[in-house]
CSV table of C-alpha atoms in Angstrom, one decimal:
chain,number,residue,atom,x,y,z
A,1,UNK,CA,0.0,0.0,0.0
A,2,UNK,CA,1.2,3.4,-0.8
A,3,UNK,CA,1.6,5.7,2.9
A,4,UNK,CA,-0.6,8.3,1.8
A,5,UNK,CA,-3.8,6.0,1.0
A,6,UNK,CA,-3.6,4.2,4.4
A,7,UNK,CA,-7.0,4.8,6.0
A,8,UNK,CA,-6.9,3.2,10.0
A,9,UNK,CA,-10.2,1.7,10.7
A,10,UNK,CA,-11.6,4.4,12.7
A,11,UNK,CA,-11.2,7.1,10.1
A,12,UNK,CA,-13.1,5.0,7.8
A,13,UNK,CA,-15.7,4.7,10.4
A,14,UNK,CA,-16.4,8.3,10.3
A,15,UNK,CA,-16.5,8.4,6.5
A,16,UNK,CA,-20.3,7.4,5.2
A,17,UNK,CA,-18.7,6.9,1.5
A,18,UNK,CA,-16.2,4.6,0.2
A,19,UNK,CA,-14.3,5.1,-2.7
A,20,UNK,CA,-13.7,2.2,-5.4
A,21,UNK,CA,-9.8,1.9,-4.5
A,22,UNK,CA,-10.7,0.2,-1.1
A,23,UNK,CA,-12.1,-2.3,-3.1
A,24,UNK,CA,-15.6,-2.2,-1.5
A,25,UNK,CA,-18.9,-0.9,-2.6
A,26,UNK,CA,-19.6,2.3,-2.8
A,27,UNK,CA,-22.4,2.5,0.2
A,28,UNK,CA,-22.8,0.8,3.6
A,29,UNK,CA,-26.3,0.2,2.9
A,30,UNK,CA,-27.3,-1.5,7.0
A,31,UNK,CA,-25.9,1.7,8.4
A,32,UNK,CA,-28.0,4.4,6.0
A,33,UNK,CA,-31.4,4.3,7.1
A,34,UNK,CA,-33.6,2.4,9.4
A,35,UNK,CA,-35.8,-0.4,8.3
A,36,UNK,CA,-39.8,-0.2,8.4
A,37,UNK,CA,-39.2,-2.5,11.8
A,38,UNK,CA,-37.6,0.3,13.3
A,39,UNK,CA,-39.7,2.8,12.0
A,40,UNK,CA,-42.7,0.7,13.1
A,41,UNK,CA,-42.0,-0.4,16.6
A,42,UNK,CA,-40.7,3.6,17.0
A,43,UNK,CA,-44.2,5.0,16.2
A,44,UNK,CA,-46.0,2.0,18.5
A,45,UNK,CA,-43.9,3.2,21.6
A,46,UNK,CA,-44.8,6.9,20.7
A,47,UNK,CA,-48.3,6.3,20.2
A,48,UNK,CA,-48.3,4.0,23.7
A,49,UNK,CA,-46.6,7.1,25.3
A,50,UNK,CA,-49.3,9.5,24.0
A,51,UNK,CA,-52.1,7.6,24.8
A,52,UNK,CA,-50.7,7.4,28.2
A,53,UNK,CA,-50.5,11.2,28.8
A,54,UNK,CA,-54.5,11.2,27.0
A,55,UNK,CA,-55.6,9.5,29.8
A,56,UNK,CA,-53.7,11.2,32.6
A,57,UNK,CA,-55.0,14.9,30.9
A,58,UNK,CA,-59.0,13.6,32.5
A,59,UNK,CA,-57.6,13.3,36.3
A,60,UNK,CA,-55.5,16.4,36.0
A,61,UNK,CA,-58.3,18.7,34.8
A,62,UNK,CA,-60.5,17.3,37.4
A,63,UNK,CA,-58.3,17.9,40.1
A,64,UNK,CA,-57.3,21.4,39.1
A,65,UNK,CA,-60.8,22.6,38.5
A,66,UNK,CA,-61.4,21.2,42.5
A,67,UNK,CA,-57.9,23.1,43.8
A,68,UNK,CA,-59.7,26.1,41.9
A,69,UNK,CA,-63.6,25.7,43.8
A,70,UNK,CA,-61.6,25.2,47.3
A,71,UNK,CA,-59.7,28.3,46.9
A,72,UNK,CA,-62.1,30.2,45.7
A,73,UNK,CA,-64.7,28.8,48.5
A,74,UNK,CA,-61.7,29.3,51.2
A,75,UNK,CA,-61.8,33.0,50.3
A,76,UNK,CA,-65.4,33.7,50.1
A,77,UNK,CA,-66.1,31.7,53.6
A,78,UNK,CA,-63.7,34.1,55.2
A,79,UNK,CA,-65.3,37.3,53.9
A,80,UNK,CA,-68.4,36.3,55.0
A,81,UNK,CA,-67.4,34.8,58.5
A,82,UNK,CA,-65.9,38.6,58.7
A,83,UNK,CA,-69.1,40.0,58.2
A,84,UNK,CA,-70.9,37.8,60.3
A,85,UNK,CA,-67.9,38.8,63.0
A,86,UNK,CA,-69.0,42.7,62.5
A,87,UNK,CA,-72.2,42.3,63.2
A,88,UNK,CA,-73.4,43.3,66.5
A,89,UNK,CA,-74.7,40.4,68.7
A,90,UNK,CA,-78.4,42.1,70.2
A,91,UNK,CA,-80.3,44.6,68.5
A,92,UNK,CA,-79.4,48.0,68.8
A,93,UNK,CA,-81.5,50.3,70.5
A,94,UNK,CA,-82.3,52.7,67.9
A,95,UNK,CA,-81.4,51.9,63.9
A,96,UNK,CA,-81.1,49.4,61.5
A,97,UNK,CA,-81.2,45.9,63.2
A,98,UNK,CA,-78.3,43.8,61.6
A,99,UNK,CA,-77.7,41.4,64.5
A,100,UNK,CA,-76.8,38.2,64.6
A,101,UNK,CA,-79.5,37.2,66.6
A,102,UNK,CA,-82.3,38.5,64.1
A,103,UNK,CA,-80.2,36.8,61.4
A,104,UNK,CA,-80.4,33.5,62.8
A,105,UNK,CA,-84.0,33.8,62.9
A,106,UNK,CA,-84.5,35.4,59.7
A,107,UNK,CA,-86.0,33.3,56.6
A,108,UNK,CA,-83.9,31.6,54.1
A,109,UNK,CA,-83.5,34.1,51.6
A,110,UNK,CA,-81.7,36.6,54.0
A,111,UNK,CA,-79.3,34.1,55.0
A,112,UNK,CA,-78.8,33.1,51.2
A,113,UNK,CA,-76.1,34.8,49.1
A,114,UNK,CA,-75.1,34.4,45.6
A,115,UNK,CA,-71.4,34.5,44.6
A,116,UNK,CA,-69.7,34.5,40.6
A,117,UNK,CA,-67.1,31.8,39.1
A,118,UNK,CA,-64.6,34.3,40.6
A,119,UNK,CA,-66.2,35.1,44.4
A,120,UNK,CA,-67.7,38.1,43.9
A,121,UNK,CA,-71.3,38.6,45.5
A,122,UNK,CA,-74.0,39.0,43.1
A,123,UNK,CA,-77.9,39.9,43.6
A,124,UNK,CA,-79.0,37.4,40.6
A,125,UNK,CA,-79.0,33.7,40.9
A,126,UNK,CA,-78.6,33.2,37.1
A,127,UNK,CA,-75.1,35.0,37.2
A,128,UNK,CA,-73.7,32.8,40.0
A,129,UNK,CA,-71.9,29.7,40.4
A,130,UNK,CA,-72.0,29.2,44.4
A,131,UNK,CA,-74.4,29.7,46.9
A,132,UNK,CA,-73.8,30.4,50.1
A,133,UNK,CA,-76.2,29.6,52.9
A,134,UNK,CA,-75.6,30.7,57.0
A,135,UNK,CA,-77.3,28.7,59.3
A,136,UNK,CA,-76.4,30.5,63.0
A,137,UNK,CA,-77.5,28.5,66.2
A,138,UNK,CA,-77.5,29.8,69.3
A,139,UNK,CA,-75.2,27.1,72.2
A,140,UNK,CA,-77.1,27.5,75.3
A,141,UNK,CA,-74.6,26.3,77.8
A,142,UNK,CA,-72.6,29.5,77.0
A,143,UNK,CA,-75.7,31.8,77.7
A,144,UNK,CA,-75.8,34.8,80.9
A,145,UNK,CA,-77.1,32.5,83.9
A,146,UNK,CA,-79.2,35.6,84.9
A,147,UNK,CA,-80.6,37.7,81.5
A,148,UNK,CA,-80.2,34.1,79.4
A,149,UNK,CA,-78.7,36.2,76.3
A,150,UNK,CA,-76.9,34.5,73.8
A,151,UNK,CA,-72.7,34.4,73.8
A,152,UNK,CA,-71.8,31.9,71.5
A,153,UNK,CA,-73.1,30.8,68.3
A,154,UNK,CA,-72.0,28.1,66.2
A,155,UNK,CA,-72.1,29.5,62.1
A,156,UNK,CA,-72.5,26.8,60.0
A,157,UNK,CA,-71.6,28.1,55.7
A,158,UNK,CA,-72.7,25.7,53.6
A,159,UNK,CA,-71.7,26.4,49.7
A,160,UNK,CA,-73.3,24.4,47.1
A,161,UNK,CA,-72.0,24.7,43.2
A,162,UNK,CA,-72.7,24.9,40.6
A,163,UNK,CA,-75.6,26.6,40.7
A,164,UNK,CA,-78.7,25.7,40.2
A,165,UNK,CA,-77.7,21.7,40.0
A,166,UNK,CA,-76.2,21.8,43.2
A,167,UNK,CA,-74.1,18.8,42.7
A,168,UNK,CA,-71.2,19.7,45.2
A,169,UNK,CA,-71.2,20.5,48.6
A,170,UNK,CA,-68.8,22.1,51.1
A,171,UNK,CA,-69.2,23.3,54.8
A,172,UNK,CA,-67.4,25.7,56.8
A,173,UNK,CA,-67.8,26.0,60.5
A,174,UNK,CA,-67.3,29.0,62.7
A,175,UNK,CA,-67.6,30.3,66.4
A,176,UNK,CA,-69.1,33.5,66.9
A,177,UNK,CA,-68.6,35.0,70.3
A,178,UNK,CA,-69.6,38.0,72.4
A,179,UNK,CA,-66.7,40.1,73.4
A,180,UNK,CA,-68.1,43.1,74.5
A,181,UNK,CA,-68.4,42.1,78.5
């Protein structure tokens, strides 16, 4: 062999063409493409894979949309356990009578409320997604031994969604107790 046409093995390697003076064909044909096995058991293992992450996408979406309703529902119990909190517990003597003990005897619709896909408060029914209902009862062993008036009541916020199915259910309870003594 001449020393300037010596080829070591592992430059060859690196070289997808032969030349004629190596005395071998021109192409190495097994290491050009990949056969229709290849191709086929490839695209079965993709498709396996795909299918896979298709079926996970259901539980994901469900469980999402839940983390969504339970913060949203963990915000909108709070605002209204602080309004129930601001409310005075007797009636006052002259004014408006917003106490918590008219509320817990008050009908259904006043202790209703109505809130949108994001929490805010709404009037109309046909705009919301949760309702909100208060039930307040009074605990008697905490009443005044002497007058009998009511210190502690136990709140009870019950949210139902969506609205007007009412399919899901959630329930907040709450203390509510009289510090002005």
């Amino acid at each position: 062999m001449k020393p300037f046409t010596m080829v070591t093995r592992a430059a060859r390697a690196f070289r997808p063409y032969r030349t004629r003076s190596e005395g071998k064909p021109f192409h190495r044909f097994g290491a050009m493409a990949f056969s229709l096995v290849e191709v086929s058991i490839a695209i079965g293992i993709t498709a396996f894979g795909v299918v896979s992450l298709i079926g996970l996408l259901g539980s994901v979406m469900a469980t999402s949309r839940q983390a969504k309703d339970d913060t949203v529902l963990s915000d909108i119990a709070k605002t209204v356990s602080t309004q129930l909190r601001a409310r005075p517990f007797s009636a006052p003597s002259s004014g408006t009578d917003n106490s918590l003990a008219t509320l817990s005897m008050a009908g259904e619709e006043a202790r209703t409320s109505y809130f949108k896909i994001d929490g805010t408060p709404t009037n109309q029914p046909e705009e919301s997604l949760y309702v909100c209902k208060v039930t307040l009862t009074p605990q008697p062993q905490f009443n005044t031994v002497t007058t009998n008036e009511v210190n502690l009541y136990e709140a009870k916020i019950e949210f139902s969604w969506p609205y007007p199915q009412r399919t899901s259910r959630k329930t907040f309870y709450i203390n509510l107790a009289r510090y002005d003594r």
